[in-house]
mmCIF file of C-alpha atoms in Angstrom:
data_model
loop_
_atom_site.group_PDB
_atom_site.id
_atom_site.type_symbol
_atom_site.label_atom_id
_atom_site.label_comp_id
_atom_site.label_asym_id
_atom_site.label_seq_id
_atom_site.Cartn_x
_atom_site.Cartn_y
_atom_site.Cartn_z
ATOM 1 C CA MET A 1 -10.629 7.119 -1.695
ATOM 2 C CA ASN A 2 -10.410 6.943 1.898
ATOM 3 C CA LYS A 3 -8.813 2.938 2.629
ATOM 4 C CA ALA A 4 -8.149 3.190 6.246
ATOM 5 C CA GLY A 5 -11.740 0.480 6.953
ATOM 6 C CA ASN A 6 -11.316 -2.591 8.117
ATOM 7 C CA ILE A 7 -10.233 -5.553 5.810
ATOM 8 C CA TYR A 8 -12.435 -8.607 5.398
ATOM 9 C CA GLY A 9 -12.205 -11.720 3.209
ATOM 10 C CA VAL A 10 -14.273 -14.612 2.774
ATOM 11 C CA ALA A 11 -12.939 -18.457 3.010
ATOM 12 C CA LEU A 12 -14.264 -21.458 1.190
ATOM 13 C CA ASN A 13 -15.777 -19.173 -1.911
ATOM 14 C CA ASP A 14 -14.118 -21.213 -4.506
ATOM 15 C CA ARG A 15 -16.351 -24.436 -5.662
ATOM 16 C CA GLU A 16 -13.494 -26.189 -6.939
ATOM 17 C CA GLN A 17 -12.306 -26.135 -2.829
ATOM 18 C CA VAL A 18 -15.356 -26.689 -1.543
ATOM 19 C CA GLU A 19 -16.441 -29.705 -3.483
ATOM 20 C CA ALA A 20 -12.697 -30.973 -2.797
ATOM 21 C CA LEU A 21 -13.319 -30.745 0.665
ATOM 22 C CA ALA A 22 -16.758 -31.888 0.892
ATOM 23 C CA SER A 23 -16.142 -35.075 2.782
ATOM 24 C CA SER A 24 -14.114 -33.171 5.940
ATOM 25 C CA PHE A 25 -17.222 -30.971 6.133
ATOM 26 C CA SER A 26 -19.294 -34.188 8.271
ATOM 27 C CA ASP A 27 -16.115 -34.486 10.411
ATOM 28 C CA LYS A 28 -15.326 -32.689 13.898
ATOM 29 C CA PRO A 29 -15.415 -29.816 14.411
ATOM 30 C CA TYR A 30 -17.508 -28.973 11.495
ATOM 31 C CA GLY A 31 -20.221 -31.028 11.330
ATOM 32 C CA ALA A 32 -21.625 -29.776 8.538
ATOM 33 C CA PRO A 33 -20.421 -27.877 5.024
ATOM 34 C CA PRO A 34 -21.043 -23.866 5.860
ATOM 35 C CA GLN A 35 -24.319 -22.612 5.139
ATOM 36 C CA ALA A 36 -22.892 -18.361 5.481
ATOM 37 C CA PRO A 37 -19.912 -16.919 4.187
ATOM 38 C CA VAL A 38 -16.740 -18.057 5.952
ATOM 39 C CA VAL A 39 -15.184 -14.785 6.782
ATOM 40 C CA TYR A 40 -11.892 -13.152 8.785
ATOM 41 C CA MET A 41 -9.912 -10.097 8.837
ATOM 42 C CA LYS A 42 -6.807 -8.572 7.933
ATOM 43 C CA PRO A 43 -5.077 -5.494 9.838
ATOM 44 C CA SER A 44 -4.765 -2.468 8.124
ATOM 45 C CA VAL A 45 -0.388 -3.357 8.734
ATOM 46 C CA CYS A 46 -1.020 -5.839 5.455
ATOM 47 C CA ALA A 47 -1.492 -3.671 3.395
ATOM 48 C CA ASP A 48 0.459 -0.784 4.071
ATOM 49 C CA GLY A 49 2.261 -1.608 1.092
ATOM 50 C CA GLY A 50 5.630 -2.099 2.510
ATOM 51 C CA PRO A 51 7.495 -5.189 1.414
ATOM 52 C CA VAL A 52 6.840 -8.965 2.495
ATOM 53 C CA ARG A 53 9.847 -10.292 3.724
ATOM 54 C CA LEU A 54 10.445 -13.631 4.902
ATOM 55 C CA ALA A 55 13.410 -16.148 6.695
ATOM 56 C CA GLN A 56 14.709 -18.590 5.105
ATOM 57 C CA GLY A 57 12.936 -21.436 3.935
ATOM 58 C CA THR A 58 9.672 -20.195 4.574
ATOM 59 C CA THR A 59 6.958 -20.363 2.411
ATOM 60 C CA LEU A 60 3.644 -18.342 1.769
ATOM 61 C CA VAL A 61 0.402 -19.391 0.374
ATOM 62 C CA ALA A 62 -0.413 -16.836 -2.728
ATOM 63 C CA SER A 63 -3.571 -16.544 -3.233
ATOM 64 C CA PRO A 64 -4.874 -13.995 -6.223
ATOM 65 C CA THR A 65 -7.950 -12.285 -6.061
ATOM 66 C CA LEU A 66 -9.986 -9.289 -6.141
ATOM 67 C CA ALA A 67 -10.381 -6.797 -3.805
ATOM 68 C CA LEU A 68 -13.624 -4.175 -3.262
ATOM 69 C CA LEU A 69 -13.843 -1.154 -1.889
ATOM 70 C CA PHE A 70 -16.749 0.150 -0.650
ATOM 71 C CA ALA A 71 -17.890 3.673 -1.589
ATOM 72 C CA ARG A 72 -21.162 4.010 0.952
ATOM 73 C CA ASP A 73 -22.282 1.914 3.606
ATOM 74 C CA THR A 74 -24.191 -1.227 3.335
ATOM 75 C CA ALA A 75 -26.438 -3.293 4.960
ATOM 76 C CA ARG A 76 -29.196 -5.662 3.996
ATOM 77 C CA VAL A 77 -28.781 -5.093 0.566
ATOM 78 C CA SER A 78 -30.209 -7.333 -2.575
ATOM 79 C CA GLU A 79 -27.783 -9.558 -4.483
ATOM 80 C CA ALA A 80 -28.909 -6.696 -7.382
ATOM 81 C CA ASP A 81 -28.280 -3.650 -5.571
ATOM 82 C CA GLY A 82 -25.068 -4.777 -3.580
ATOM 83 C CA TRP A 83 -22.718 -3.558 -7.217
ATOM 84 C CA GLY A 84 -24.186 0.022 -6.273
ATOM 85 C CA HIS A 85 -21.916 0.376 -2.757
ATOM 86 C CA VAL A 86 -18.973 -1.126 -4.754
ATOM 87 C CA GLY A 87 -16.859 2.104 -5.723
ATOM 88 C CA ALA A 88 -13.993 0.815 -6.624
ATOM 89 C CA VAL A 89 -11.946 -2.592 -7.649
ATOM 90 C CA CYS A 90 -7.839 -4.163 -7.775
ATOM 91 C CA LEU A 91 -6.228 -6.970 -7.846
ATOM 92 C CA ALA A 92 -5.154 -8.130 -4.325
ATOM 93 C CA LEU A 93 -2.486 -11.020 -3.001
ATOM 94 C CA ASP A 94 -3.689 -12.532 0.079
ATOM 95 C CA LEU A 95 -0.849 -13.794 1.677
ATOM 96 C CA ALA A 96 -0.544 -16.356 4.848
ATOM 97 C CA LEU A 97 1.888 -19.695 6.009
ATOM 98 C CA PRO A 98 0.567 -23.144 5.299
ATOM 99 C CA GLN A 99 -2.615 -24.126 7.544
ATOM 100 C CA LYS A 100 -5.119 -26.554 7.174
ATOM 101 C CA ASP A 101 -7.255 -25.579 9.594
ATOM 102 C CA TYR A 102 -10.083 -23.473 8.829
ATOM 103 C CA TYR A 103 -12.244 -23.877 12.193
ATOM 104 C CA ARG A 104 -9.373 -22.013 14.315
ATOM 105 C CA PRO A 105 -6.917 -21.041 11.886
ATOM 106 C CA ALA A 106 -4.024 -19.777 13.409
ATOM 107 C CA VAL A 107 -3.830 -15.697 13.014
ATOM 108 C CA ALA A 108 -0.396 -15.229 13.322
ATOM 109 C CA GLN A 109 -0.031 -17.232 10.094
ATOM 110 C CA LEU A 110 -2.480 -14.886 8.412
ATOM 111 C CA ASN A 111 -0.970 -11.600 8.933
ATOM 112 C CA GLY A 112 1.868 -9.946 9.167
ATOM 113 C CA PRO A 113 3.792 -6.301 7.188
ATOM 114 C CA GLY A 114 2.841 -6.606 3.843
ATOM 115 C CA PHE A 115 0.882 -10.030 4.017
ATOM 116 C CA LEU A 116 -1.767 -8.108 1.178
ATOM 117 C CA PRO A 117 -0.802 -6.206 -1.845
ATOM 118 C CA LEU A 118 -2.686 -4.619 -3.185
ATOM 119 C CA GLY A 119 -3.160 -3.115 -7.296
ATOM 120 C CA GLU A 120 -4.335 -0.265 -8.024
ATOM 121 C CA PHE A 121 -7.911 1.227 -7.632
ATOM 122 C CA VAL A 122 -10.493 0.986 -10.944
ATOM 123 C CA ALA A 123 -14.044 1.758 -11.628
ATOM 124 C CA PRO A 124 -15.999 -1.119 -10.452
ATOM 125 C CA PHE A 125 -16.049 -4.844 -12.467
ATOM 126 C CA THR A 126 -15.351 -8.217 -12.600
ATOM 127 C CA PRO A 127 -12.678 -9.851 -14.517
ATOM 128 C CA ASP A 128 -13.402 -13.106 -16.218
ATOM 129 C CA GLU A 129 -9.787 -14.738 -14.812
ATOM 130 C CA ILE A 130 -6.660 -13.814 -12.623
ATOM 131 C CA ARG A 131 -3.899 -15.227 -13.714
ATOM 132 C CA THR A 132 -0.418 -15.224 -11.313
ATOM 133 C CA TYR A 133 2.972 -15.785 -12.407
ATOM 134 C CA ILE A 134 6.700 -16.509 -10.438
ATOM 135 C CA ASP A 135 9.716 -15.124 -11.148
ATOM 136 C CA LYS A 136 8.270 -14.265 -15.035
ATOM 137 C CA GLN A 137 6.538 -17.871 -15.089
ATOM 138 C CA LEU A 138 2.401 -18.097 -15.456
ATOM 139 C CA VAL A 139 1.907 -20.752 -12.169
ATOM 140 C CA HIS A 140 -1.679 -20.021 -11.555
ATOM 141 C CA SER A 141 -4.792 -18.811 -13.387
ATOM 142 C CA TRP A 142 -8.568 -19.350 -12.211
ATOM 143 C CA ARG A 143 -11.721 -17.422 -13.160
ATOM 144 C CA LEU A 144 -13.838 -16.003 -10.932
ATOM 145 C CA ASP A 145 -17.030 -18.147 -11.843
ATOM 146 C CA ARG A 146 -15.359 -20.684 -10.292
ATOM 147 C CA LEU A 147 -16.867 -18.416 -6.727
ATOM 148 C CA VAL A 148 -19.538 -20.158 -4.769
ATOM 149 C CA ARG A 149 -21.208 -16.969 -4.290
ATOM 150 C CA PRO A 150 -21.023 -14.763 -7.200
ATOM 151 C CA ILE A 151 -20.119 -11.368 -5.961
ATOM 152 C CA GLY A 152 -23.756 -9.465 -6.168
ATOM 153 C CA LYS A 153 -24.705 -12.592 -3.730
ATOM 154 C CA LEU A 154 -21.704 -12.476 -1.587
ATOM 155 C CA ILE A 155 -22.467 -8.831 -0.732
ATOM 156 C CA ALA A 156 -26.332 -8.903 -0.055
ATOM 157 C CA ASP A 157 -25.381 -12.595 2.254
ATOM 158 C CA LEU A 158 -22.244 -10.701 3.948
ATOM 159 C CA SER A 159 -25.056 -7.623 4.416
ATOM 160 C CA ALA A 160 -27.714 -9.519 5.720
ATOM 161 C CA PHE A 161 -25.575 -10.344 8.695
ATOM 162 C CA MET A 162 -23.167 -7.353 9.349
ATOM 163 C CA THR A 163 -22.307 -4.074 8.069
ATOM 164 C CA LEU A 164 -20.269 -3.822 5.246
ATOM 165 C CA ARG A 165 -18.765 0.762 6.297
ATOM 166 C CA ALA A 166 -17.474 2.984 3.280
ATOM 167 C CA SER A 167 -13.719 2.408 2.551
ATOM 168 C CA ASP A 168 -14.140 -1.480 3.611
ATOM 169 C CA LEU A 169 -12.069 -3.566 1.715
ATOM 170 C CA LEU A 170 -13.700 -6.989 0.789
ATOM 171 C CA LEU A 171 -11.553 -9.997 -0.811
ATOM 172 C CA VAL A 172 -14.475 -12.042 -2.670
ATOM 173 C CA GLY A 173 -12.546 -15.346 -2.064
ATOM 174 C CA LEU A 174 -9.763 -17.670 -2.427
ATOM 175 C CA PRO A 175 -8.673 -20.123 -5.181
ATOM 176 C CA GLY A 176 -8.131 -24.033 -3.059
ATOM 177 C CA ASP A 177 -4.989 -24.460 -6.115
ATOM 178 C CA ALA A 178 -3.012 -21.120 -4.519
ATOM 179 C CA PRO A 179 0.859 -21.230 -5.853
ATOM 180 C CA MET A 180 3.642 -20.357 -2.996
ATOM 181 C CA LEU A 181 6.142 -18.031 -2.292
ATOM 182 C CA ARG A 182 9.086 -17.692 -1.230
ATOM 183 C CA ALA A 183 11.965 -15.387 -0.293
ATOM 184 C CA GLY A 184 13.987 -14.497 -3.222
ATOM 185 C CA GLN A 185 10.876 -14.899 -5.690
ATOM 186 C CA GLU A 186 8.988 -11.992 -7.674
ATOM 187 C CA VAL A 187 5.333 -12.301 -7.958
ATOM 188 C CA HIS A 188 3.070 -10.791 -11.073
ATOM 189 C CA VAL A 189 -0.566 -11.030 -10.485
ATOM 190 C CA ALA A 190 -2.528 -10.140 -13.997
ATOM 191 C CA ALA A 191 -6.324 -9.540 -15.609
ATOM 192 C CA LYS A 192 -7.769 -8.232 -18.302
ATOM 193 C CA GLY A 193 -9.016 -5.166 -17.742
ATOM 194 C CA LEU A 194 -7.187 -4.005 -13.800
ATOM 195 C CA PRO A 195 -3.732 -2.875 -13.077
ATOM 196 C CA ASP A 196 -1.154 -5.692 -13.123
ATOM 197 C CA LEU A 197 0.754 -6.485 -9.322
ATOM 198 C CA ARG A 198 3.720 -7.070 -8.815
ATOM 199 C CA ARG A 199 5.555 -7.134 -5.775
ATOM 200 C CA GLU A 200 9.101 -9.053 -4.641
ATOM 201 C CA ILE A 201 9.627 -11.115 -1.855
ATOM 202 C CA GLN A 202 12.552 -10.287 0.322
ATOM 203 C CA GLU A 203 14.955 -12.659 2.463
ATOM 204 C CA MET A 204 14.764 -11.838 6.581
ATOM 205 C CA GLN A 205 17.967 -10.153 7.387
ATOM 206 C CA PRO A 206 19.416 -11.450 10.327
#
């Protein structure tokens, strides 16, 4: 399949994270909790398959998630029909420098060469749980029933105001308690029924 489409992600789709942030949504500049999916984009350079290189002492938030690859254009579909537009899925690791502001995030903190490692694509399905290992130690697990919008509803809600094109990639949500990575560490993301995703975080050379 052609993987040259846009890459979209959805923030604040983890129920536990949204509940933890509930009191802050009434503060400025938000004023109220988000009513629609909070969408962001990552450039294709993030998923080019190249190495991830970090300066010594730098840390990244490593958010394991599921990526959907769309097989055909998707606009104004129902929750029941959304899955029918997905051609394949894979494990993904959304890497970003730490930040607290979801209102106007610093784009450079979310994007960089290799900041979106992807696993091997397989036929569409939803794994129950995604586990993350750093240096062979289990450091994080999260179940996708934590999603505020399950995948079918997420596709329907997004397609109500935007068109997801064939070959576009969608990250279904990020865990609010994602682990941290630093240079010199190896990360391994696993879920039953999906090929594992492994990546070494290299130290940037002066």
